[in-house]
Amino acid sequence: MASTRDRIIALLSDHCNSYLSGQAISDQLNISRTAVWKQMKVLKQDGYLIEAIPNKGYRILSTPDKLSENTLRWGLETNWLGKSIYFHEKIDSTQTKANQLAQSGCEHGTVVLADRQEAGRGRMNRTWYSDHNDGIWMSIVLRPTVLPSQAAQFTLLMGTVLADVLTEKTGLSIKIKWPNDLFINDKKIAGILTEMQAEQDQIHYLVIGIGINVNQTTQQFDTAIRQKATSLREAAAQSFSKRDLIQSILHAFEIQYEQYNETGFSEIKKRWEKRGYKMNQHVTYQSGNTRSEGIIRGIGQDGALLLQDKDGEVHSLYSAEIDW
């Protein structure tokens, strides 16, 4: 059961645009007015900026930058995404936890976050270096009513959302590398991992995991990826609020997800192709035992990468190792 402190924060967060009287808090939480006053005093000591006006009540003006379920909920402008948030200071993997929650029936839009991951993973079970609190490690549970063959579209949807939000926050040009990475100046800034449980004609749930390098310095990157990765801090020469980024991403994703449900994938495809990494450039790639080459021409309606060969024929690529 949530503590009295957490319940007060949640209550104030739900009324962040209005005042809540001490009596109303007392009645809803079944505690005394004196207990409410004491809790407000403790919250102020913890870094919460709380306005108290006689005959009106209390209102949170700002929260500490430290992440928690309460600070993430406060000011989150979504209707359904992130209404259930599970935050961990340390966890093996948000993706693993989100899958467990999805299997146990958690609601659509559940979000799992962590300050640190001890076993973060990316596509094809590659290691994601995230055992520190300078990045965003987050997984989202979705229960879309589309066919399993359309699942890849959600990775591409998330890619466009991340690119738009990070461009807005940094002013930098963000490119999306098919199928699941974001790049700044030819270096990886973020990755997306989408996992699914489904039957032939029905998705039971999707878990979309994202990892974003936010405030790391170059020296903090593992030597294995130091030449290939960067962070927002390194690229923009300033630090960023993880809370602000997370809330902006969730807000933007909810809007784009609902637009996708109304209008389909075509608009996302256009937005992706405007940001596609090495669009209309020549690449070589390995698919199975075959090594080929072609020019990237975009993505298909099913999320496949479209490559034009030397004879002018366009092929759909669903899984391959591309030599970028």
PDB file of C-alpha atoms in Angstrom:
ATOM      1  CA  MET A   1       0.000   0.000   0.000  1.00  0.00           C
ATOM      2  CA  ALA A   2       1.252   3.493  -0.874  1.00  0.00           C
ATOM      3  CA  SER A   3       2.559   5.645   1.972  1.00  0.00           C
ATOM      4  CA  THR A   4       0.645   8.718   3.166  1.00  0.00           C
ATOM      5  CA  ARG A   5       3.338  10.878   1.586  1.00  0.00           C
ATOM      6  CA  ASP A   6       2.948   9.201  -1.805  1.00  0.00           C
ATOM      7  CA  ARG A   7      -0.842   9.400  -1.601  1.00  0.00           C
ATOM      8  CA  ILE A   8      -0.690  13.141  -0.919  1.00  0.00           C
ATOM      9  CA  ILE A   9       1.677  13.679  -3.859  1.00  0.00           C
ATOM     10  CA  ALA A  10      -0.591  11.633  -6.121  1.00  0.00           C
ATOM     11  CA  LEU A  11      -3.616  13.604  -4.957  1.00  0.00           C
ATOM     12  CA  LEU A  12      -1.916  16.963  -5.533  1.00  0.00           C
ATOM     13  CA  SER A  13      -0.615  15.742  -8.906  1.00  0.00           C
ATOM     14  CA  ASP A  14      -4.160  14.923  -9.995  1.00  0.00           C
ATOM     15  CA  HIS A  15      -5.133  18.511  -9.121  1.00  0.00           C
ATOM     16  CA  CYS A  16      -1.973  20.264 -10.318  1.00  0.00           C
ATOM     17  CA  ASN A  17      -3.957  23.052 -12.024  1.00  0.00           C
ATOM     18  CA  SER A  18      -6.119  23.861  -9.006  1.00  0.00           C
ATOM     19  CA  TYR A  19      -5.945  24.157  -5.232  1.00  0.00           C
ATOM     20  CA  LEU A  20      -6.866  21.341  -2.875  1.00  0.00           C
ATOM     21  CA  SER A  21      -7.916  22.291   0.646  1.00  0.00           C
ATOM     22  CA  GLY A  22      -6.365  20.719   3.700  1.00  0.00           C
ATOM     23  CA  GLN A  23      -9.814  19.494   4.697  1.00  0.00           C
ATOM     24  CA  ALA A  24     -10.345  17.820   1.326  1.00  0.00           C
ATOM     25  CA  ILE A  25      -6.988  16.059   1.633  1.00  0.00           C
ATOM     26  CA  SER A  26      -7.808  15.085   5.204  1.00  0.00           C
ATOM     27  CA  ASP A  27     -11.174  13.640   4.176  1.00  0.00           C
ATOM     28  CA  GLN A  28      -9.899  11.735   1.134  1.00  0.00           C
ATOM     29  CA  LEU A  29      -6.916  10.195   2.916  1.00  0.00           C
ATOM     30  CA  ASN A  30      -8.624   9.766   6.280  1.00  0.00           C
ATOM     31  CA  ILE A  31      -5.897  11.607   8.204  1.00  0.00           C
ATOM     32  CA  SER A  32      -5.982  14.674  10.456  1.00  0.00           C
ATOM     33  CA  ARG A  33      -5.416  18.244   9.268  1.00  0.00           C
ATOM     34  CA  THR A  34      -2.307  18.318  11.466  1.00  0.00           C
ATOM     35  CA  ALA A  35      -0.959  15.234   9.663  1.00  0.00           C
ATOM     36  CA  VAL A  36      -1.576  16.963   6.321  1.00  0.00           C
ATOM     37  CA  TRP A  37       0.366  20.030   7.471  1.00  0.00           C
ATOM     38  CA  LYS A  38       3.280  17.892   8.684  1.00  0.00           C
ATOM     39  CA  GLN A  39       3.418  16.006   5.387  1.00  0.00           C
ATOM     40  CA  MET A  40       3.501  19.287   3.445  1.00  0.00           C
ATOM     41  CA  LYS A  41       6.416  20.436   5.564  1.00  0.00           C
ATOM     42  CA  VAL A  42       8.326  17.219   4.803  1.00  0.00           C
ATOM     43  CA  LEU A  43       7.608  17.528   1.069  1.00  0.00           C
ATOM     44  CA  LYS A  44       9.030  21.060   1.048  1.00  0.00           C
ATOM     45  CA  GLN A  45      12.174  19.779   2.752  1.00  0.00           C
ATOM     46  CA  ASP A  46      12.459  17.119   0.028  1.00  0.00           C
ATOM     47  CA  GLY A  47      12.482  19.715  -2.725  1.00  0.00           C
ATOM     48  CA  TYR A  48       8.823  20.028  -3.637  1.00  0.00           C
ATOM     49  CA  LEU A  49       7.715  23.626  -4.164  1.00  0.00           C
ATOM     50  CA  ILE A  50       4.227  23.812  -2.659  1.00  0.00           C
ATOM     51  CA  GLU A  51       2.031  26.904  -2.619  1.00  0.00           C
ATOM     52  CA  ALA A  52      -0.317  27.222   0.367  1.00  0.00           C
ATOM     53  CA  ILE A  53      -3.006  29.936   0.299  1.00  0.00           C
ATOM     54  CA  PRO A  54      -5.537  30.456   3.117  1.00  0.00           C
ATOM     55  CA  ASN A  55      -9.114  29.562   2.169  1.00  0.00           C
ATOM     56  CA  LYS A  56      -7.869  27.936  -1.056  1.00  0.00           C
ATOM     57  CA  GLY A  57      -5.502  25.170  -0.053  1.00  0.00           C
ATOM     58  CA  TYR A  58      -2.361  23.572  -1.429  1.00  0.00           C
ATOM     59  CA  ARG A  59      -0.918  23.302  -4.920  1.00  0.00           C
ATOM     60  CA  ILE A  60       2.355  21.804  -6.192  1.00  0.00           C
ATOM     61  CA  LEU A  61       4.312  24.305  -8.292  1.00  0.00           C
ATOM     62  CA  SER A  62       7.343  22.151  -9.034  1.00  0.00           C
ATOM     63  CA  THR A  63       8.872  18.812  -8.090  1.00  0.00           C
ATOM     64  CA  PRO A  64      12.454  17.678  -7.525  1.00  0.00           C
ATOM     65  CA  ASP A  65      14.246  16.520 -10.681  1.00  0.00           C
ATOM     66  CA  LYS A  66      14.828  13.106  -9.151  1.00  0.00           C
ATOM     67  CA  LEU A  67      12.673  10.499 -10.866  1.00  0.00           C
ATOM     68  CA  SER A  68       9.914   8.666  -9.014  1.00  0.00           C
ATOM     69  CA  GLU A  69       6.404   7.491  -9.809  1.00  0.00           C
ATOM     70  CA  ASN A  70       5.034  10.689  -8.268  1.00  0.00           C
ATOM     71  CA  THR A  71       7.349  13.195  -9.945  1.00  0.00           C
ATOM     72  CA  LEU A  72       6.709  11.506 -13.297  1.00  0.00           C
ATOM     73  CA  ARG A  73       2.940  11.675 -12.847  1.00  0.00           C
ATOM     74  CA  TRP A  74       2.997  15.332 -11.809  1.00  0.00           C
ATOM     75  CA  GLY A  75       2.442  17.406 -14.952  1.00  0.00           C
ATOM     76  CA  LEU A  76       2.103  14.385 -17.268  1.00  0.00           C
ATOM     77  CA  GLU A  77      -0.362  15.521 -19.935  1.00  0.00           C
ATOM     78  CA  THR A  78      -1.712  12.197 -21.166  1.00  0.00           C
ATOM     79  CA  ASN A  79      -5.136  10.602 -21.056  1.00  0.00           C
ATOM     80  CA  TRP A  80      -4.162   6.934 -20.734  1.00  0.00           C
ATOM     81  CA  LEU A  81      -0.447   6.498 -21.339  1.00  0.00           C
ATOM     82  CA  GLY A  82       1.507   6.362 -18.085  1.00  0.00           C
ATOM     83  CA  LYS A  83      -1.477   6.341 -15.771  1.00  0.00           C
ATOM     84  CA  SER A  84       0.120   3.199 -14.336  1.00  0.00           C
ATOM     85  CA  ILE A  85       3.836   3.810 -13.759  1.00  0.00           C
ATOM     86  CA  TYR A  86       6.304   1.392 -12.195  1.00  0.00           C
ATOM     87  CA  PHE A  87       9.581   3.094 -11.299  1.00  0.00           C
ATOM     88  CA  HIS A  88      12.688   1.300 -10.012  1.00  0.00           C
ATOM     89  CA  GLU A  89      15.948   2.851  -8.909  1.00  0.00           C
ATOM     90  CA  LYS A  90      17.652  -0.357 -10.071  1.00  0.00           C
ATOM     91  CA  ILE A  91      16.307  -3.299 -12.073  1.00  0.00           C
ATOM     92  CA  ASP A  92      17.652  -6.024 -14.314  1.00  0.00           C
ATOM     93  CA  SER A  93      15.670  -4.786 -17.330  1.00  0.00           C
ATOM     94  CA  THR A  94      12.564  -2.634 -17.755  1.00  0.00           C
ATOM     95  CA  GLN A  95      11.728  -4.782 -20.772  1.00  0.00           C
ATOM     96  CA  THR A  96      11.701  -7.963 -18.709  1.00  0.00           C
ATOM     97  CA  LYS A  97       9.561  -6.345 -16.013  1.00  0.00           C
ATOM     98  CA  ALA A  98       7.111  -4.918 -18.559  1.00  0.00           C
ATOM     99  CA  ASN A  99       6.698  -8.343 -20.173  1.00  0.00           C
ATOM    100  CA  GLN A 100       5.949  -9.840 -16.764  1.00  0.00           C
ATOM    101  CA  LEU A 101       3.356  -7.160 -16.047  1.00  0.00           C
ATOM    102  CA  ALA A 102       1.776  -7.619 -19.468  1.00  0.00           C
ATOM    103  CA  GLN A 103       1.512 -11.367 -18.957  1.00  0.00           C
ATOM    104  CA  SER A 104      -0.215 -10.775 -15.614  1.00  0.00           C
ATOM    105  CA  GLY A 105      -2.817  -8.521 -17.265  1.00  0.00           C
ATOM    106  CA  CYS A 106      -1.617  -4.953 -16.649  1.00  0.00           C
ATOM    107  CA  GLU A 107      -3.510  -2.202 -18.418  1.00  0.00           C
ATOM    108  CA  HIS A 108      -2.828  -0.741 -21.848  1.00  0.00           C
ATOM    109  CA  GLY A 109      -0.394   2.159 -21.495  1.00  0.00           C
ATOM    110  CA  THR A 110       1.481   0.835 -18.451  1.00  0.00           C
ATOM    111  CA  VAL A 111       4.989   2.305 -18.233  1.00  0.00           C
ATOM    112  CA  VAL A 112       8.069   0.820 -16.548  1.00  0.00           C
ATOM    113  CA  LEU A 113      11.124   3.016 -15.875  1.00  0.00           C
ATOM    114  CA  ALA A 114      14.417   2.635 -14.067  1.00  0.00           C
ATOM    115  CA  ASP A 115      17.329   4.831 -13.081  1.00  0.00           C
ATOM    116  CA  ARG A 116      19.676   1.924 -13.755  1.00  0.00           C
ATOM    117  CA  GLN A 117      19.508  -1.411 -15.566  1.00  0.00           C
ATOM    118  CA  GLU A 118      21.851  -4.222 -14.617  1.00  0.00           C
ATOM    119  CA  ALA A 119      20.966  -6.374 -17.644  1.00  0.00           C
ATOM    120  CA  GLY A 120      19.721  -3.944 -20.270  1.00  0.00           C
ATOM    121  CA  ARG A 121      19.309  -5.491 -23.693  1.00  0.00           C
ATOM    122  CA  GLY A 122      18.746  -4.383 -27.244  1.00  0.00           C
ATOM    123  CA  ARG A 123      17.837  -6.019 -30.507  1.00  0.00           C
ATOM    124  CA  MET A 124      19.165  -9.560 -31.127  1.00  0.00           C
ATOM    125  CA  ASN A 125      20.018  -9.815 -27.390  1.00  0.00           C
ATOM    126  CA  ARG A 126      22.833  -7.311 -27.655  1.00  0.00           C
ATOM    127  CA  THR A 127      23.909  -5.656 -24.398  1.00  0.00           C
ATOM    128  CA  TRP A 128      22.614  -2.151 -23.720  1.00  0.00           C
ATOM    129  CA  TYR A 129      25.016  -0.319 -21.426  1.00  0.00           C
ATOM    130  CA  SER A 130      22.633   1.226 -18.918  1.00  0.00           C
ATOM    131  CA  ASP A 131      23.964   0.504 -15.425  1.00  0.00           C
ATOM    132  CA  HIS A 132      23.974   4.217 -14.528  1.00  0.00           C
ATOM    133  CA  ASN A 133      21.375   6.960 -14.042  1.00  0.00           C
ATOM    134  CA  ASP A 134      22.353   9.324 -16.861  1.00  0.00           C
ATOM    135  CA  GLY A 135      20.035   7.841 -19.475  1.00  0.00           C
ATOM    136  CA  ILE A 136      16.354   7.049 -19.983  1.00  0.00           C
ATOM    137  CA  TRP A 137      15.464   3.364 -19.713  1.00  0.00           C
ATOM    138  CA  MET A 138      11.754   2.852 -20.292  1.00  0.00           C
ATOM    139  CA  SER A 139       9.304   0.214 -21.538  1.00  0.00           C
ATOM    140  CA  ILE A 140       5.652   0.682 -22.517  1.00  0.00           C
ATOM    141  CA  VAL A 141       2.948  -1.995 -22.598  1.00  0.00           C
ATOM    142  CA  LEU A 142       0.431  -1.651 -25.443  1.00  0.00           C
ATOM    143  CA  ARG A 143      -2.555  -3.756 -26.432  1.00  0.00           C
ATOM    144  CA  PRO A 144      -3.267  -2.637 -30.014  1.00  0.00           C
ATOM    145  CA  THR A 145      -6.127  -4.058 -32.052  1.00  0.00           C
ATOM    146  CA  VAL A 146      -4.111  -4.742 -35.201  1.00  0.00           C
ATOM    147  CA  LEU A 147      -2.723  -7.862 -36.853  1.00  0.00           C
ATOM    148  CA  PRO A 148       0.643  -9.252 -35.714  1.00  0.00           C
ATOM    149  CA  SER A 149       2.026  -8.506 -39.182  1.00  0.00           C
ATOM    150  CA  GLN A 150       1.658  -4.792 -38.353  1.00  0.00           C
ATOM    151  CA  ALA A 151       3.731  -4.939 -35.157  1.00  0.00           C
ATOM    152  CA  ALA A 152       6.858  -3.565 -36.852  1.00  0.00           C
ATOM    153  CA  GLN A 153       4.986  -0.340 -37.538  1.00  0.00           C
ATOM    154  CA  PHE A 154       5.045   0.517 -33.838  1.00  0.00           C
ATOM    155  CA  THR A 155       8.857   0.477 -33.746  1.00  0.00           C
ATOM    156  CA  LEU A 156       8.870   2.937 -36.630  1.00  0.00           C
ATOM    157  CA  LEU A 157       6.155   5.026 -34.969  1.00  0.00           C
ATOM    158  CA  MET A 158       8.207   5.274 -31.783  1.00  0.00           C
ATOM    159  CA  GLY A 159      11.263   6.186 -33.850  1.00  0.00           C
ATOM    160  CA  THR A 160       9.498   9.185 -35.381  1.00  0.00           C
ATOM    161  CA  VAL A 161       8.207  10.298 -31.982  1.00  0.00           C
ATOM    162  CA  LEU A 162      11.649  10.122 -30.384  1.00  0.00           C
ATOM    163  CA  ALA A 163      13.250  11.927 -33.317  1.00  0.00           C
ATOM    164  CA  ASP A 164      10.667  14.730 -33.189  1.00  0.00           C
ATOM    165  CA  VAL A 165      10.908  15.197 -29.408  1.00  0.00           C
ATOM    166  CA  LEU A 166      14.703  15.069 -29.265  1.00  0.00           C
ATOM    167  CA  THR A 167      15.015  17.484 -32.187  1.00  0.00           C
ATOM    168  CA  GLU A 168      12.645  19.894 -30.459  1.00  0.00           C
ATOM    169  CA  LYS A 169      14.566  19.677 -27.167  1.00  0.00           C
ATOM    170  CA  THR A 170      18.092  19.875 -28.602  1.00  0.00           C
ATOM    171  CA  GLY A 171      17.761  21.745 -31.886  1.00  0.00           C
ATOM    172  CA  LEU A 172      19.886  19.019 -33.490  1.00  0.00           C
ATOM    173  CA  SER A 173      19.154  16.913 -36.552  1.00  0.00           C
ATOM    174  CA  ILE A 174      18.096  13.412 -35.496  1.00  0.00           C
ATOM    175  CA  LYS A 175      18.082  10.571 -38.029  1.00  0.00           C
ATOM    176  CA  ILE A 176      16.320   7.206 -37.731  1.00  0.00           C
ATOM    177  CA  LYS A 177      18.380   4.166 -38.719  1.00  0.00           C
ATOM    178  CA  TRP A 178      16.192   1.251 -39.782  1.00  0.00           C
ATOM    179  CA  PRO A 179      14.794  -0.561 -37.977  1.00  0.00           C
ATOM    180  CA  ASN A 180      15.289   0.722 -34.445  1.00  0.00           C
ATOM    181  CA  ASP A 181      18.092   3.222 -33.788  1.00  0.00           C
ATOM    182  CA  LEU A 182      18.403   7.005 -33.673  1.00  0.00           C
ATOM    183  CA  PHE A 183      21.554   8.799 -34.728  1.00  0.00           C
ATOM    184  CA  ILE A 184      23.120  12.215 -34.280  1.00  0.00           C
ATOM    185  CA  ASN A 185      26.103  12.966 -36.520  1.00  0.00           C
ATOM    186  CA  ASP A 186      26.524   9.269 -37.418  1.00  0.00           C
ATOM    187  CA  LYS A 187      26.590   8.199 -33.758  1.00  0.00           C
ATOM    188  CA  LYS A 188      23.896   6.262 -31.902  1.00  0.00           C
ATOM    189  CA  ILE A 189      21.826   8.267 -29.448  1.00  0.00           C
ATOM    190  CA  ALA A 190      18.907   5.901 -28.782  1.00  0.00           C
ATOM    191  CA  GLY A 191      17.557   2.435 -29.477  1.00  0.00           C
ATOM    192  CA  ILE A 192      14.139   0.800 -29.582  1.00  0.00           C
ATOM    193  CA  LEU A 193      13.250  -2.828 -28.819  1.00  0.00           C
ATOM    194  CA  THR A 194       9.738  -4.107 -29.590  1.00  0.00           C
ATOM    195  CA  GLU A 195       8.589  -7.496 -28.318  1.00  0.00           C
ATOM    196  CA  MET A 196       5.237  -9.159 -28.804  1.00  0.00           C
ATOM    197  CA  GLN A 197       3.026 -11.972 -27.593  1.00  0.00           C
ATOM    198  CA  ALA A 198       0.457 -12.881 -30.209  1.00  0.00           C
ATOM    199  CA  GLU A 199      -1.562 -15.541 -31.961  1.00  0.00           C
ATOM    200  CA  GLN A 200      -1.863 -15.794 -35.711  1.00  0.00           C
ATOM    201  CA  ASP A 201      -4.560 -13.138 -35.983  1.00  0.00           C
ATOM    202  CA  GLN A 202      -4.339 -11.267 -32.661  1.00  0.00           C
ATOM    203  CA  ILE A 203      -1.761  -9.343 -30.658  1.00  0.00           C
ATOM    204  CA  HIS A 204      -2.123  -9.987 -26.944  1.00  0.00           C
ATOM    205  CA  TYR A 205       0.366  -7.252 -26.101  1.00  0.00           C
ATOM    206  CA  LEU A 206       3.383  -5.328 -27.331  1.00  0.00           C
ATOM    207  CA  VAL A 207       6.230  -4.078 -25.169  1.00  0.00           C
ATOM    208  CA  ILE A 208       8.178  -1.182 -26.665  1.00  0.00           C
ATOM    209  CA  GLY A 209      11.436  -0.519 -24.866  1.00  0.00           C
ATOM    210  CA  ILE A 210      13.536   2.586 -25.414  1.00  0.00           C
ATOM    211  CA  GLY A 211      16.987   3.541 -24.239  1.00  0.00           C
ATOM    212  CA  ILE A 212      18.250   7.103 -24.679  1.00  0.00           C
ATOM    213  CA  ASN A 213      21.719   8.370 -23.876  1.00  0.00           C
ATOM    214  CA  VAL A 214      20.958  11.651 -22.133  1.00  0.00           C
ATOM    215  CA  ASN A 215      23.603  13.085 -19.801  1.00  0.00           C
ATOM    216  CA  GLN A 216      26.581  10.765 -20.162  1.00  0.00           C
ATOM    217  CA  THR A 217      30.023  12.077 -20.991  1.00  0.00           C
ATOM    218  CA  THR A 218      32.193  10.316 -23.553  1.00  0.00           C
ATOM    219  CA  GLN A 219      34.317   8.824 -20.770  1.00  0.00           C
ATOM    220  CA  GLN A 220      31.262   7.109 -19.290  1.00  0.00           C
ATOM    221  CA  PHE A 221      30.652   5.014 -22.396  1.00  0.00           C
ATOM    222  CA  ASP A 222      32.072   1.518 -22.458  1.00  0.00           C
ATOM    223  CA  THR A 223      35.216   1.403 -24.583  1.00  0.00           C
ATOM    224  CA  ALA A 224      33.460  -1.053 -26.921  1.00  0.00           C
ATOM    225  CA  ILE A 225      30.982   1.619 -28.045  1.00  0.00           C
ATOM    226  CA  ARG A 226      32.797   4.883 -27.339  1.00  0.00           C
ATOM    227  CA  GLN A 227      33.452   5.580 -31.028  1.00  0.00           C
ATOM    228  CA  LYS A 228      29.920   4.626 -32.079  1.00  0.00           C
ATOM    229  CA  ALA A 229      27.699   6.259 -29.444  1.00  0.00           C
ATOM    230  CA  THR A 230      26.984   9.736 -28.149  1.00  0.00           C
ATOM    231  CA  SER A 231      24.594  11.428 -25.711  1.00  0.00           C
ATOM    232  CA  LEU A 232      22.367  14.472 -25.844  1.00  0.00           C
ATOM    233  CA  ARG A 233      24.751  16.179 -23.448  1.00  0.00           C
ATOM    234  CA  GLU A 234      27.766  15.554 -25.661  1.00  0.00           C
ATOM    235  CA  ALA A 235      25.956  16.511 -28.876  1.00  0.00           C
ATOM    236  CA  ALA A 236      24.223  19.641 -27.546  1.00  0.00           C
ATOM    237  CA  ALA A 237      26.829  20.715 -24.948  1.00  0.00           C
ATOM    238  CA  GLN A 238      24.252  20.922 -22.163  1.00  0.00           C
ATOM    239  CA  SER A 239      22.463  18.678 -19.672  1.00  0.00           C
ATOM    240  CA  PHE A 240      18.791  17.777 -19.936  1.00  0.00           C
ATOM    241  CA  SER A 241      15.981  16.976 -17.506  1.00  0.00           C
ATOM    242  CA  LYS A 242      15.119  13.303 -17.860  1.00  0.00           C
ATOM    243  CA  ARG A 243      11.685  13.925 -16.355  1.00  0.00           C
ATOM    244  CA  ASP A 244      10.892  16.574 -18.953  1.00  0.00           C
ATOM    245  CA  LEU A 245      12.069  14.315 -21.793  1.00  0.00           C
ATOM    246  CA  ILE A 246      10.088  11.320 -20.530  1.00  0.00           C
ATOM    247  CA  GLN A 247       6.877  13.309 -20.151  1.00  0.00           C
ATOM    248  CA  SER A 248       7.308  14.895 -23.569  1.00  0.00           C
ATOM    249  CA  ILE A 249       7.884  11.488 -25.180  1.00  0.00           C
ATOM    250  CA  LEU A 250       4.827   9.939 -23.523  1.00  0.00           C
ATOM    251  CA  HIS A 251       2.637  12.905 -24.477  1.00  0.00           C
ATOM    252  CA  ALA A 252       3.802  12.869 -28.106  1.00  0.00           C
ATOM    253  CA  PHE A 253       3.540   9.099 -28.415  1.00  0.00           C
ATOM    254  CA  GLU A 254      -0.045   9.055 -27.142  1.00  0.00           C
ATOM    255  CA  ILE A 255      -1.041  11.648 -29.751  1.00  0.00           C
ATOM    256  CA  GLN A 256       0.688   9.798 -32.603  1.00  0.00           C
ATOM    257  CA  TYR A 257      -0.644   6.408 -31.468  1.00  0.00           C
ATOM    258  CA  GLU A 258      -4.210   7.709 -31.558  1.00  0.00           C
ATOM    259  CA  GLN A 259      -3.619   9.310 -34.963  1.00  0.00           C
ATOM    260  CA  TYR A 260      -2.268   5.972 -36.204  1.00  0.00           C
ATOM    261  CA  ASN A 261      -5.459   4.265 -35.032  1.00  0.00           C
ATOM    262  CA  GLU A 262      -7.527   6.810 -36.979  1.00  0.00           C
ATOM    263  CA  THR A 263      -5.540   7.206 -40.197  1.00  0.00           C
ATOM    264  CA  GLY A 264      -3.176   4.231 -40.430  1.00  0.00           C
ATOM    265  CA  PHE A 265       0.517   4.025 -41.192  1.00  0.00           C
ATOM    266  CA  SER A 266       0.823   6.277 -44.265  1.00  0.00           C
ATOM    267  CA  GLU A 267       1.540   9.515 -42.367  1.00  0.00           C
ATOM    268  CA  ILE A 268       4.088   7.791 -40.127  1.00  0.00           C
ATOM    269  CA  LYS A 269       5.788   6.386 -43.232  1.00  0.00           C
ATOM    270  CA  LYS A 270       6.140   9.918 -44.660  1.00  0.00           C
ATOM    271  CA  ARG A 271       7.538  11.283 -41.399  1.00  0.00           C
ATOM    272  CA  TRP A 272       9.969   8.376 -41.075  1.00  0.00           C
ATOM    273  CA  GLU A 273      11.281   8.802 -44.612  1.00  0.00           C
ATOM    274  CA  LYS A 274      11.989  12.494 -43.988  1.00  0.00           C
ATOM    275  CA  ARG A 275      14.307  11.435 -41.156  1.00  0.00           C
ATOM    276  CA  GLY A 276      15.575   8.118 -42.556  1.00  0.00           C
ATOM    277  CA  TYR A 277      19.298   7.553 -42.034  1.00  0.00           C
ATOM    278  CA  LYS A 278      21.170   7.342 -45.368  1.00  0.00           C
ATOM    279  CA  MET A 279      18.013   7.750 -47.411  1.00  0.00           C
ATOM    280  CA  ASN A 280      18.792   7.474 -51.138  1.00  0.00           C
ATOM    281  CA  GLN A 281      22.338   6.355 -50.338  1.00  0.00           C
ATOM    282  CA  HIS A 282      24.142   3.169 -51.283  1.00  0.00           C
ATOM    283  CA  VAL A 283      24.639   0.447 -48.625  1.00  0.00           C
ATOM    284  CA  THR A 284      25.728  -3.187 -48.489  1.00  0.00           C
ATOM    285  CA  TYR A 285      23.913  -5.745 -46.356  1.00  0.00           C
ATOM    286  CA  GLN A 286      23.912  -9.373 -45.259  1.00  0.00           C
ATOM    287  CA  SER A 287      20.623 -11.285 -45.380  1.00  0.00           C
ATOM    288  CA  GLY A 288      21.051 -14.925 -44.362  1.00  0.00           C
ATOM    289  CA  ASN A 289      24.105 -16.176 -46.258  1.00  0.00           C
ATOM    290  CA  THR A 290      23.695 -13.658 -49.058  1.00  0.00           C
ATOM    291  CA  ARG A 291      25.602 -10.385 -49.256  1.00  0.00           C
ATOM    292  CA  SER A 292      23.975  -7.737 -51.449  1.00  0.00           C
ATOM    293  CA  GLU A 293      23.941  -4.007 -52.068  1.00  0.00           C
ATOM    294  CA  GLY A 294      21.398  -1.372 -52.955  1.00  0.00           C
ATOM    295  CA  ILE A 295      20.092   2.156 -52.493  1.00  0.00           C
ATOM    296  CA  ILE A 296      17.726   2.910 -49.603  1.00  0.00           C
ATOM    297  CA  ARG A 297      14.443   4.219 -50.998  1.00  0.00           C
ATOM    298  CA  GLY A 298      12.262   4.255 -47.880  1.00  0.00           C
ATOM    299  CA  ILE A 299      10.026   1.878 -45.967  1.00  0.00           C
ATOM    300  CA  GLY A 300       6.993  -0.152 -47.007  1.00  0.00           C
ATOM    301  CA  GLN A 301       3.526  -0.112 -45.471  1.00  0.00           C
ATOM    302  CA  ASP A 302       4.517  -3.220 -43.526  1.00  0.00           C
ATOM    303  CA  GLY A 303       7.634  -1.545 -42.103  1.00  0.00           C
ATOM    304  CA  ALA A 304      10.125  -3.292 -44.384  1.00  0.00           C
ATOM    305  CA  LEU A 305      13.155  -1.371 -45.637  1.00  0.00           C
ATOM    306  CA  LEU A 306      12.965  -0.712 -49.393  1.00  0.00           C
ATOM    307  CA  LEU A 307      16.212  -1.182 -51.289  1.00  0.00           C
ATOM    308  CA  GLN A 308      16.720  -0.613 -54.999  1.00  0.00           C
ATOM    309  CA  ASP A 309      19.226  -2.933 -56.701  1.00  0.00           C
ATOM    310  CA  LYS A 310      21.530  -2.142 -59.629  1.00  0.00           C
ATOM    311  CA  ASP A 311      18.817  -3.192 -62.085  1.00  0.00           C
ATOM    312  CA  GLY A 312      16.346  -0.694 -60.645  1.00  0.00           C
ATOM    313  CA  GLU A 313      14.195  -3.303 -58.918  1.00  0.00           C
ATOM    314  CA  VAL A 314      12.999  -2.448 -55.391  1.00  0.00           C
ATOM    315  CA  HIS A 315      13.214  -5.208 -52.749  1.00  0.00           C
ATOM    316  CA  SER A 316      11.630  -5.370 -49.288  1.00  0.00           C
ATOM    317  CA  LEU A 317      14.080  -6.164 -46.511  1.00  0.00           C
ATOM    318  CA  TYR A 318      12.625  -7.495 -43.259  1.00  0.00           C
ATOM    319  CA  SER A 319      15.726  -8.627 -41.369  1.00  0.00           C
ATOM    320  CA  ALA A 320      19.369  -8.035 -42.229  1.00  0.00           C
ATOM    321  CA  GLU A 321      22.700  -6.784 -40.994  1.00  0.00           C
ATOM    322  CA  ILE A 322      23.394  -3.569 -42.873  1.00  0.00           C
ATOM    323  CA  ASP A 323      26.900  -2.185 -43.244  1.00  0.00           C
ATOM    324  CA  TRP A 324      26.100   1.418 -42.428  1.00  0.00           C
TER     325      TRP A 324
END
